[in-house]
Amino acid sequence: MAISLDQAKTMINVTRAKGREMGLKPLSVVVLDAGGHVLAFEREDGAAPGRFGIAQGKAYGAVMLGMSGSAQMARAEQQAFFMAAVNGVYGGQVVPVPGGVLVRDATGAVIGALGVTGDTSDNDAIAGKAGVEAAGLQAEI
Amino acid sequence: MAISLDQAKTMINVTRAKGREMGLKPLSVVVLDAGGHVLAFEREDGAAPGRFGIAQGKAYGAVMLGMSGSAQMARAEQQAFFMAAVNGVYGGQVVPVPGGVLVRDATGAVIGALGVTGDTSDNDAIAGKAGVEAAGLQAEI
Amino acid sequence: MAISLDQAKTMINVTRAKGREMGLKPLSVVVLDAGGHVLAFEREDGAAPGRFGIAQGKAYGAVMLGMSGSAQMARAEQQAFFMAAVNGVYGGQVVPVPGGVLVRDATGAVIGALGVTGDTSDNDAIAGKAGVEAAGLQAEI
Amino acid sequence: MAISLDQAKTMINVTRAKGREMGLKPLSVVVLDAGGHVLAFEREDGAAPGRFGIAQGKAYGAVMLGMSGSAQMARAEQQAFFMAAVNGVYGGQVVPVPGGVLVRDATGAVIGALGVTGDTSDNDAIAGKAGVEAAGLQAEI
């Protein structure tokens, strides 16, 4: 199963709505497919111009390693050189902190990832989880 | 004046609607701000996974050089080595063909660009022009 | 609102004058626009040849993340792997220390950044703040 | 002999004044030292954001190869693959067209280069020549 554009847009809309409900700073939200390629992205007014790369980096590491942002951060805290090496392999595109949310279908297969940035990493992840679940999919933060 | 996220989404929605009306293949559409940074993107179901980079490349050259996709293509046809050199300067991110649409405000200032890919370059540009104009802005294809 | 070239030159002139007044080593000063692109730069006689990149790197991270040099340094000290990852995303262009000064207009919007290098990071930031304020803008160091 | 910052600023000021006198589009002007490193830069209001890289690229090739922009263009027209290979060696930083002006001292030694972009390549070069000569140095376009 692949994430449709309609599902990706639902994820982004609901992530943004959750951010507003929680009173978060302006968010930037990306959805990547199962190959780590961009399906959809939105940057809210007032967010810094470089936020696309951060959102993408959170989601990219999740898809490419099959590890959520929290799991990647745990590994970075244990073994910083490992995540640095991973970044060498992936061209510097991995941002290993919460806000990178793995997206799974009903069978548990990873079908993509959502990346959120703008507030604290933990708040980014909470908003992103709401977005993924609103599309009827499973979120692993 | 800056392009708002609402304007960027209108541009993408109307570009996609125009593509369906014209019977085009699945489109991918990006909107960049005045600094060449991504504001919003959508890739339609059925489009190839690498379309984000092509859409971005069409729009990026337009913003960074202040030249539309058609103007870039004319220069590339006259002096291929010049556009190749430009691409070296910009990290290989420039795709100098139609579908890179300059976005100007009422004063004529460049405030960003829209990039469209999926069908022929000329059809991509026609669809993109409709999108930019629907947001009340001027399109230079 | 965009930073004009005249404002950028005022920022650089006054930053340099402040440096002389404080007895600092030769300074190099860059002004970037709201998209992180270079507006103006000067390297004082006697400064090392590689100073453009350091000045640019201080200002670039400020614009792209919407965080001053001091804020970036605090984050780097807390979570070194995060700022290393950010640098991967931004092509190694970020130098996360004081001397990267966010420039805001009267509404508080980030409209660019000034980067200073040559003396200690803290002295660089003090000189840069004087420059930004001389142009009638708000400095966040 | 090295180009001083005062000389670099004179070159930029006079290049810009010549551009206005000739009725050219907004110019961006860089001065590089004998090692190809940036001394000073100004981008006029209304110029596209990516102009720093083009100006730098014109001047960089001039210094690094000891060939003016016109000489580089002649070589590119004869042997495009050679200039492409040069760009591989120099990290894609060379833009081999007029507007890259070699700067020589009274003994004929290359002490840097000036790069101009914004109008036609030939007009860029004419304006740049005026700037270099105003600083009491020899220009080779």
Coordinates of C-alpha atoms in Angstrom, one line a residue:
Chain A
M1 CA 0.0 0.0 0.0
A2 CA 1.2 3.5 -0.9
I3 CA 0.4 6.8 0.7
S4 CA -2.0 8.7 -1.7
L5 CA -1.7 12.5 -2.1
D6 CA -5.0 12.9 -0.5
Q7 CA -3.8 11.0 2.6
A8 CA -0.6 13.1 2.6
K9 CA -2.6 16.3 2.6
T10 CA -4.8 15.0 5.4
M11 CA -1.7 14.3 7.5
I12 CA -0.4 17.8 6.9
N13 CA -3.7 19.5 7.5
V14 CA -4.3 17.7 10.8
T15 CA -0.7 18.1 12.0
R16 CA -1.1 21.8 11.4
A17 CA -4.5 22.0 13.1
K18 CA -3.0 20.1 16.1
G19 CA -0.2 22.6 16.2
R20 CA -2.6 25.5 16.4
E21 CA -4.7 23.7 19.1
M22 CA -1.5 23.2 21.1
G23 CA -0.4 26.8 20.6
L24 CA 2.8 25.8 18.8
K25 CA 5.1 28.1 16.7
P26 CA 4.6 28.0 12.9
L27 CA 5.1 24.4 11.6
S28 CA 6.6 23.0 8.5
V29 CA 5.4 19.5 7.5
V30 CA 6.6 17.1 4.9
V31 CA 5.3 13.6 3.8
L32 CA 7.8 11.2 2.2
D33 CA 6.9 8.0 0.4
A34 CA 8.3 4.5 1.0
G35 CA 11.4 5.4 -1.0
G36 CA 12.1 8.6 0.9
H37 CA 10.9 10.9 -1.9
V38 CA 8.7 14.0 -1.3
L39 CA 5.0 13.6 -1.8
A40 CA 3.8 16.9 -0.2
F41 CA 5.0 19.8 1.9
E42 CA 3.7 22.9 3.5
R43 CA 5.5 25.7 5.4
E44 CA 3.4 27.9 7.6
D45 CA 3.6 31.7 7.3
G46 CA 6.3 33.0 9.7
A47 CA 8.4 29.8 9.7
A48 CA 12.1 30.3 8.9
P49 CA 13.1 29.7 5.2
G50 CA 15.3 26.7 5.9
R51 CA 12.6 24.6 7.5
F52 CA 12.0 22.4 4.4
G53 CA 15.4 20.7 4.8
I54 CA 14.9 20.1 8.5
A55 CA 11.5 18.6 8.1
Q56 CA 12.7 16.4 5.2
G57 CA 15.8 15.3 7.2
K58 CA 13.6 14.2 10.1
A59 CA 11.4 12.1 7.8
Y60 CA 14.3 10.9 5.6
G61 CA 16.2 9.2 8.3
A62 CA 13.0 7.5 9.6
V63 CA 12.2 6.0 6.2
M64 CA 15.7 5.1 5.2
L65 CA 16.6 3.4 8.5
G66 CA 13.1 2.2 9.4
M67 CA 13.6 4.0 12.8
S68 CA 11.5 6.8 14.3
G69 CA 13.0 10.1 15.3
S70 CA 13.0 9.1 19.0
A71 CA 14.8 5.9 18.2
Q72 CA 17.4 7.7 16.1
M73 CA 17.9 10.2 18.8
A74 CA 18.5 7.5 21.4
R75 CA 21.1 6.0 19.1
A76 CA 22.8 9.4 18.5
E77 CA 23.0 9.9 22.3
Q78 CA 24.6 6.5 22.8
Q79 CA 26.8 6.5 19.8
A80 CA 27.1 9.9 18.1
F81 CA 29.7 8.7 15.6
F82 CA 27.3 6.1 14.3
M83 CA 24.6 8.6 13.3
A84 CA 27.4 10.9 11.9
A85 CA 28.5 7.9 9.7
V86 CA 24.9 7.3 8.7
N87 CA 24.7 10.9 7.6
G88 CA 27.8 10.4 5.5
V89 CA 26.2 7.5 3.7
Y90 CA 22.9 9.4 3.1
G91 CA 24.5 12.7 2.0
G92 CA 23.9 14.6 5.2
Q93 CA 20.1 14.4 4.9
V94 CA 19.3 12.8 8.3
V95 CA 18.2 14.9 11.3
P96 CA 17.9 12.3 14.1
V97 CA 15.5 13.9 16.6
P98 CA 11.7 13.6 17.4
G99 CA 9.5 15.0 14.7
G100 CA 10.4 12.2 12.3
V101 CA 7.3 10.0 12.4
L102 CA 7.3 6.5 10.8
V103 CA 4.1 5.8 8.9
R104 CA 2.8 2.2 8.9
D105 CA -0.2 0.5 7.2
A106 CA -2.5 -2.0 8.9
T107 CA 0.0 -4.8 8.3
G108 CA 2.7 -2.9 10.1
A109 CA 4.7 -2.2 6.9
V110 CA 6.5 1.1 6.7
I111 CA 4.9 3.1 3.8
G112 CA 6.6 6.4 4.4
A113 CA 7.3 9.1 7.0
L114 CA 6.1 12.5 8.1
G115 CA 8.5 15.2 9.2
V116 CA 7.6 18.1 11.4
T117 CA 9.7 21.1 12.6
G118 CA 9.0 24.5 14.2
D119 CA 8.4 23.9 17.9
T120 CA 10.3 21.7 20.3
S121 CA 11.1 18.3 18.9
D122 CA 8.7 16.6 21.3
N123 CA 5.8 18.9 20.4
D124 CA 6.6 18.5 16.7
A125 CA 6.2 14.7 17.2
I126 CA 2.9 15.0 19.1
A127 CA 1.4 17.1 16.3
G128 CA 2.7 14.8 13.6
K129 CA 1.3 11.7 15.3
A130 CA -2.2 13.3 15.2
G131 CA -1.8 13.9 11.5
V132 CA -0.7 10.4 10.6
E133 CA -3.6 8.8 12.6
A134 CA -6.1 11.1 11.0
A135 CA -5.3 9.5 7.7
G136 CA -6.1 6.1 9.1
L137 CA -2.5 5.0 9.4
Q138 CA -0.2 4.0 12.3
A139 CA 2.3 6.5 13.7
E140 CA 5.6 5.6 15.4
I141 CA 7.2 8.7 16.9
Chain B
M1 CA 5.4 41.3 -0.5
A2 CA 5.8 37.6 0.2
I3 CA 3.8 34.7 -1.1
S4 CA 1.6 33.3 1.7
L5 CA 1.0 29.6 2.2
D6 CA -2.6 30.2 1.2
Q7 CA -1.5 31.7 -2.1
A8 CA 0.9 28.9 -2.7
K9 CA -1.8 26.3 -2.1
T10 CA -4.1 28.2 -4.5
M11 CA -1.4 28.1 -7.1
I12 CA -0.9 24.4 -6.7
N13 CA -4.6 23.6 -6.7
V14 CA -5.3 25.6 -9.8
T15 CA -2.3 24.3 -11.7
R16 CA -3.4 20.7 -10.9
A17 CA -7.0 21.5 -12.0
K18 CA -5.8 23.1 -15.2
G19 CA -3.7 19.9 -15.8
R20 CA -6.8 17.7 -15.5
E21 CA -8.8 20.0 -17.7
M22 CA -6.1 19.8 -20.4
G23 CA -5.8 16.0 -19.9
L24 CA -2.2 16.1 -18.8
K25 CA -0.2 13.4 -17.2
P26 CA 0.1 13.5 -13.3
L27 CA 1.7 16.7 -12.3
S28 CA 4.1 17.7 -9.5
V29 CA 4.0 21.3 -8.5
V30 CA 6.3 23.3 -6.1
V31 CA 6.2 26.9 -5.0
L32 CA 9.4 28.6 -3.9
D33 CA 9.7 31.9 -2.0
A34 CA 11.8 34.9 -3.1
G35 CA 15.0 33.2 -1.8
G36 CA 14.4 30.0 -3.6
H37 CA 13.2 28.1 -0.5
V38 CA 10.3 25.6 -0.6
L39 CA 6.9 26.9 0.6
A40 CA 4.6 24.1 -0.6
F41 CA 4.7 21.0 -2.9
E42 CA 2.3 18.3 -4.1
R43 CA 3.0 15.2 -6.3
E44 CA 0.0 13.6 -7.9
D45 CA -0.6 9.9 -7.6
G46 CA 1.1 8.1 -10.4
A47 CA 3.9 10.6 -10.9
A48 CA 7.5 9.2 -10.8
P49 CA 9.2 9.5 -7.4
G50 CA 12.0 11.9 -8.6
R51 CA 9.6 14.6 -9.6
F52 CA 10.2 16.9 -6.6
G53 CA 13.7 17.6 -7.7
I54 CA 12.7 18.4 -11.3
A55 CA 9.9 20.8 -10.2
Q56 CA 12.2 22.4 -7.7
G57 CA 15.0 22.8 -10.3
K58 CA 12.7 24.5 -12.8
A59 CA 11.6 27.0 -10.1
Y60 CA 15.0 27.4 -8.5
G61 CA 16.8 28.7 -11.6
A62 CA 13.9 31.1 -12.2
V63 CA 14.2 32.7 -8.8
M64 CA 18.0 32.7 -8.5
L65 CA 18.6 34.2 -12.0
G66 CA 15.4 36.2 -12.3
M67 CA 14.8 34.5 -15.6
S68 CA 11.8 32.3 -16.6
G69 CA 12.1 28.8 -17.8
S70 CA 11.7 29.9 -21.4
A71 CA 14.4 32.5 -21.1
Q72 CA 16.8 30.0 -19.5
M73 CA 16.1 27.5 -22.2
A74 CA 16.9 30.2 -24.9
R75 CA 20.2 31.0 -23.2
A76 CA 21.0 27.2 -22.9
E77 CA 20.3 26.8 -26.6
Q78 CA 22.6 29.7 -27.5
Q79 CA 25.4 29.0 -25.0
A80 CA 25.1 25.6 -23.5
F81 CA 28.3 26.0 -21.5
F82 CA 27.0 29.0 -19.7
M83 CA 24.0 27.3 -18.3
A84 CA 26.2 24.3 -17.4
A85 CA 28.5 26.7 -15.5
V86 CA 25.5 28.3 -13.8
N87 CA 24.5 24.9 -12.6
G88 CA 27.9 24.3 -11.1
V89 CA 27.5 27.6 -9.1
Y90 CA 24.0 26.5 -7.9
G91 CA 25.0 23.0 -7.0
G92 CA 23.3 21.3 -9.9
Q93 CA 19.8 22.5 -8.9
V94 CA 18.8 24.3 -12.1
V95 CA 16.6 22.7 -14.8
P96 CA 16.4 25.4 -17.5
V97 CA 13.2 24.6 -19.5
P98 CA 9.6 25.8 -19.5
G99 CA 7.6 24.9 -16.4
G100 CA 9.7 27.3 -14.3
V101 CA 7.3 30.2 -13.9
L102 CA 8.5 33.5 -12.4
V103 CA 6.0 35.0 -9.9
R104 CA 5.8 38.8 -9.7
D105 CA 3.7 41.0 -7.5
A106 CA 1.8 44.1 -8.8
T107 CA 4.9 46.2 -8.7
G108 CA 6.7 43.7 -11.0
A109 CA 9.1 42.5 -8.2
V110 CA 10.0 38.8 -8.3
I111 CA 8.5 37.2 -5.1
G112 CA 9.1 33.6 -5.9
A113 CA 8.6 30.9 -8.6
L114 CA 6.3 28.0 -9.4
G115 CA 7.8 24.8 -10.8
V116 CA 5.7 22.2 -12.7
T117 CA 6.7 18.9 -14.2
G118 CA 4.9 15.8 -15.5
D119 CA 3.8 16.5 -19.1
T120 CA 5.6 18.3 -21.9
S121 CA 7.5 21.4 -20.7
D122 CA 5.2 23.7 -22.7
N123 CA 2.1 22.1 -21.2
D124 CA 3.6 22.3 -17.7
A125 CA 4.1 26.0 -18.2
I126 CA 0.5 26.6 -19.4
A127 CA -0.9 24.9 -16.4
G128 CA 1.5 26.7 -14.0
K129 CA 0.6 30.1 -15.5
A130 CA -3.1 29.4 -14.7
G131 CA -2.1 28.6 -11.1
V132 CA -0.1 31.8 -10.5
E133 CA -2.8 34.0 -12.0
A134 CA -5.5 32.4 -9.9
A135 CA -3.6 33.7 -6.8
G136 CA -3.8 37.2 -8.1
L137 CA -0.1 37.4 -9.2
Q138 CA 1.7 37.8 -12.4
A139 CA 3.2 34.8 -14.2
E140 CA 6.2 34.9 -16.6
I141 CA 6.7 31.6 -18.3
Chain C
M1 CA 10.4 44.8 4.0
A2 CA 13.8 43.9 2.4
I3 CA 17.2 45.2 3.4
S4 CA 18.4 47.7 0.9
L5 CA 22.0 47.8 -0.3
D6 CA 22.3 51.2 1.4
Q7 CA 21.2 49.7 4.7
A8 CA 23.6 46.8 4.2
K9 CA 26.5 49.2 3.7
T10 CA 25.6 51.2 6.7
M11 CA 25.5 48.0 8.8
I12 CA 29.0 47.1 7.6
N13 CA 30.4 50.6 8.0
V14 CA 29.2 50.9 11.5
T15 CA 30.2 47.4 12.5
R16 CA 33.7 48.1 11.3
A17 CA 33.8 51.5 13.1
K18 CA 32.7 49.9 16.3
G19 CA 35.4 47.3 15.9
R20 CA 38.1 50.0 15.6
E21 CA 36.6 51.9 18.6
M22 CA 36.8 48.6 20.6
G23 CA 40.3 47.9 19.4
L24 CA 39.3 44.6 17.7
K25 CA 41.4 42.7 15.2
P26 CA 40.5 43.2 11.5
L27 CA 36.9 42.3 10.9
S28 CA 35.1 40.7 8.0
V29 CA 31.4 41.5 7.7
V30 CA 28.6 40.1 5.5
V31 CA 24.9 41.0 5.2
L32 CA 22.5 38.3 3.9
D33 CA 18.9 38.8 2.7
A34 CA 15.8 37.0 4.0
G35 CA 16.7 34.0 1.8
G36 CA 20.3 33.7 3.0
H37 CA 21.8 35.2 -0.1
V38 CA 24.7 37.7 0.0
L39 CA 23.9 41.4 -0.3
A40 CA 27.2 42.9 0.7
F41 CA 30.6 42.0 2.2
E42 CA 33.8 43.6 3.2
R43 CA 37.1 42.1 4.5
E44 CA 39.4 44.4 6.3
D45 CA 43.1 44.6 5.4
G46 CA 45.1 42.1 7.4
A47 CA 42.2 39.6 7.9
A48 CA 42.8 36.0 6.8
P49 CA 41.7 35.0 3.3
G50 CA 39.1 32.5 4.5
R51 CA 37.0 34.9 6.5
F52 CA 34.2 35.3 3.9
G53 CA 33.1 31.7 4.6
I54 CA 33.1 32.1 8.4
A55 CA 31.1 35.4 8.3
Q56 CA 28.7 33.9 5.8
G57 CA 28.3 30.7 7.9
K58 CA 27.5 32.7 11.0
A59 CA 24.8 34.7 9.2
Y60 CA 23.5 31.8 7.1
G61 CA 22.5 29.6 10.1
A62 CA 20.7 32.6 11.7
V63 CA 18.5 33.2 8.6
M64 CA 17.8 29.7 7.7
L65 CA 16.9 28.5 11.2
G66 CA 15.5 31.9 12.5
M67 CA 17.9 31.5 15.4
S68 CA 20.7 34.0 16.5
G69 CA 24.3 32.8 16.8
S70 CA 24.0 32.6 20.6
A71 CA 20.8 30.5 20.4
Q72 CA 22.5 28.2 17.9
M73 CA 25.5 27.8 20.2
A74 CA 23.3 27.0 23.1
R75 CA 21.7 24.2 21.1
A76 CA 25.0 22.9 19.9
E77 CA 26.3 22.8 23.5
Q78 CA 23.2 20.8 24.5
Q79 CA 22.9 18.5 21.5
A80 CA 26.0 18.6 19.4
F81 CA 24.7 15.9 17.0
F82 CA 21.7 18.1 16.2
M83 CA 23.7 21.0 14.9
A84 CA 26.0 18.6 13.1
A85 CA 22.9 17.2 11.4
V86 CA 21.6 20.7 10.5
N87 CA 24.9 21.4 8.9
G88 CA 24.5 18.3 6.8
V89 CA 21.2 19.5 5.6
Y90 CA 22.5 23.0 4.8
G91 CA 25.7 21.8 3.0
G92 CA 28.1 22.5 5.8
Q93 CA 27.4 26.3 5.6
V94 CA 26.4 26.9 9.3
V95 CA 28.9 28.3 11.9
P96 CA 26.8 28.2 15.2
V97 CA 28.5 30.8 17.4
P98 CA 27.9 34.5 18.3
G99 CA 28.6 36.9 15.5
G100 CA 25.6 35.7 13.6
V101 CA 23.1 38.5 14.2
L102 CA 19.5 38.2 13.2
V103 CA 18.1 41.3 11.6
R104 CA 14.4 42.1 12.2
D105 CA 12.2 44.9 10.9
A106 CA 9.8 47.0 13.1
T107 CA 7.2 44.2 13.0
G108 CA 9.6 41.6 14.3
A109 CA 9.9 39.7 11.0
V110 CA 13.4 38.3 10.2
I111 CA 14.6 40.2 7.0
G112 CA 18.1 38.9 7.0
A113 CA 21.3 38.5 9.1
L114 CA 24.7 40.1 9.6
G115 CA 27.7 37.9 10.1
V116 CA 30.9 39.2 11.7
T117 CA 34.2 37.4 12.3
G118 CA 37.8 38.4 13.3
D119 CA 37.9 38.9 17.0
T120 CA 36.3 36.8 19.8
S121 CA 32.8 35.6 19.0
D122 CA 31.4 37.8 21.7
N123 CA 33.2 40.9 20.5
D124 CA 32.2 40.1 16.9
A125 CA 28.5 40.1 18.1
I126 CA 28.8 43.4 20.0
A127 CA 30.2 45.1 16.9
G128 CA 27.6 43.6 14.7
K129 CA 24.7 44.7 16.9
A130 CA 25.9 48.3 16.6
G131 CA 25.9 48.0 12.9
V132 CA 22.4 46.6 12.6
E133 CA 21.0 49.2 14.9
A134 CA 22.6 52.0 13.0
A135 CA 20.5 51.0 10.0
G136 CA 17.4 51.5 12.1
L137 CA 16.7 47.7 12.4
Q138 CA 16.5 45.3 15.4
A139 CA 19.5 43.1 16.2
E140 CA 19.2 39.7 18.0
I141 CA 22.7 38.4 18.9
Chain D
M1 CA 51.3 44.1 -4.1
A2 CA 47.8 43.2 -2.7
I3 CA 44.5 44.9 -3.5
S4 CA 43.5 46.9 -0.4
L5 CA 39.9 47.0 0.8
D6 CA 39.8 50.7 -0.2
Q7 CA 40.8 49.8 -3.7
A8 CA 38.3 47.1 -3.9
K9 CA 35.5 49.5 -2.8
T10 CA 36.6 52.0 -5.4
M11 CA 36.4 49.3 -8.1
I12 CA 32.9 48.4 -7.0
N13 CA 31.7 52.0 -6.7
V14 CA 33.0 53.0 -10.1
T15 CA 31.8 49.8 -11.8
R16 CA 28.3 50.6 -10.4
A17 CA 28.5 54.3 -11.5
K18 CA 29.5 53.2 -15.0
G19 CA 26.6 50.8 -15.1
R20 CA 24.2 53.6 -14.2
E21 CA 25.8 55.9 -16.8
M22 CA 25.3 53.2 -19.4
G23 CA 21.8 52.5 -18.3
L24 CA 22.5 48.9 -17.4
K25 CA 20.3 46.6 -15.3
P26 CA 21.1 46.3 -11.5
L27 CA 24.6 45.0 -11.2
S28 CA 26.3 42.7 -8.7
V29 CA 30.1 43.2 -8.3
V30 CA 32.7 41.2 -6.4
V31 CA 36.4 41.7 -5.9
L32 CA 38.6 38.6 -5.3
D33 CA 42.2 38.6 -4.1
A34 CA 45.2 36.9 -5.6
G35 CA 44.1 33.6 -4.0
G36 CA 40.6 33.8 -5.4
H37 CA 39.1 34.7 -2.0
V38 CA 36.4 37.4 -1.5
L39 CA 37.5 40.9 -0.5
A40 CA 34.3 42.8 -1.1
F41 CA 30.9 42.5 -2.8
E42 CA 27.8 44.6 -3.4
R43 CA 24.4 43.5 -5.0
E44 CA 22.3 46.4 -6.2
D45 CA 18.6 46.6 -5.3
G46 CA 16.5 44.8 -7.8
A47 CA 19.2 42.2 -8.8
A48 CA 18.2 38.5 -8.5
P49 CA 19.2 36.8 -5.3
G50 CA 21.6 34.3 -6.9
R51 CA 23.9 37.0 -8.4
F52 CA 26.7 36.6 -5.9
G53 CA 27.5 33.1 -7.2
I54 CA 27.6 34.3 -10.8
A55 CA 29.8 37.3 -10.1
Q56 CA 32.1 35.2 -8.0
G57 CA 32.3 32.5 -10.7
K58 CA 33.3 35.0 -13.3
A59 CA 36.1 36.4 -11.2
Y60 CA 37.2 33.0 -9.7
G61 CA 38.0 31.4 -13.1
A62 CA 39.9 34.6 -14.0
V63 CA 42.2 34.4 -11.0
M64 CA 42.6 30.7 -10.8
L65 CA 43.4 30.2 -14.5
G66 CA 45.1 33.6 -15.1
M67 CA 42.7 34.1 -18.0
S68 CA 40.1 36.9 -18.5
G69 CA 36.4 36.1 -19.0
S70 CA 36.8 36.7 -22.8
A71 CA 39.7 34.3 -23.0
Q72 CA 37.8 31.7 -21.0
M73 CA 34.8 32.1 -23.3
A74 CA 36.9 31.6 -26.4
R75 CA 38.3 28.4 -24.9
A76 CA 34.8 27.2 -24.0
E77 CA 33.6 27.8 -27.5
Q78 CA 36.5 25.9 -29.0
Q79 CA 36.6 23.1 -26.4
A80 CA 33.6 23.0 -24.2
F81 CA 34.7 19.8 -22.5
F82 CA 37.9 21.5 -21.3
M83 CA 36.1 24.2 -19.4
A84 CA 33.7 21.6 -18.1
A85 CA 36.7 19.6 -16.8
V86 CA 38.2 22.8 -15.3
N87 CA 34.9 23.3 -13.4
G88 CA 35.2 19.7 -12.1
V89 CA 38.6 20.6 -10.7
Y90 CA 37.4 23.9 -9.2
G91 CA 34.2 22.6 -7.7
G92 CA 31.9 24.1 -10.2
Q93 CA 32.8 27.6 -9.3
V94 CA 33.9 28.9 -12.8
V95 CA 31.6 31.0 -15.1
P96 CA 33.6 31.4 -18.3
V97 CA 32.1 34.5 -19.9
P98 CA 33.0 38.3 -20.1
G99 CA 32.5 40.1 -16.8
G100 CA 35.4 38.3 -15.2
V101 CA 38.1 41.0 -15.3
L102 CA 41.7 40.2 -14.4
V103 CA 43.4 42.8 -12.2
R104 CA 47.1 43.4 -12.7
D105 CA 49.5 45.8 -10.9
A106 CA 52.0 48.0 -12.7
T107 CA 54.5 45.1 -13.1
G108 CA 51.8 43.1 -14.9
A109 CA 51.4 40.6 -12.0
V110 CA 47.8 39.3 -11.4
I111 CA 46.7 40.5 -8.0
G112 CA 43.1 39.5 -8.2
A113 CA 39.9 39.8 -10.3
L114 CA 36.7 41.7 -10.4
G115 CA 33.4 39.9 -11.4
V116 CA 30.3 41.7 -12.7
T117 CA 26.9 40.3 -13.6
G118 CA 23.5 41.8 -14.3
D119 CA 23.4 43.0 -17.9
T120 CA 24.8 41.4 -21.0
S121 CA 28.2 39.9 -20.5
D122 CA 29.9 42.4 -22.7
N123 CA 28.3 45.4 -20.9
D124 CA 29.2 43.8 -17.6
A125 CA 32.9 43.7 -18.7
I126 CA 32.9 47.3 -19.9
A127 CA 31.6 48.5 -16.6
G128 CA 34.1 46.4 -14.7
K129 CA 37.0 47.7 -16.7
A130 CA 36.1 51.2 -15.7
G131 CA 36.1 50.2 -12.0
V132 CA 39.5 48.5 -12.1
E133 CA 41.1 51.4 -13.9
A134 CA 39.7 53.9 -11.4
A135 CA 41.7 52.1 -8.7
G136 CA 44.9 52.8 -10.6
L137 CA 45.2 49.1 -11.8
Q138 CA 45.2 47.4 -15.1
A139 CA 42.1 45.6 -16.4
E140 CA 42.1 42.7 -18.8
I141 CA 38.6 41.8 -19.9

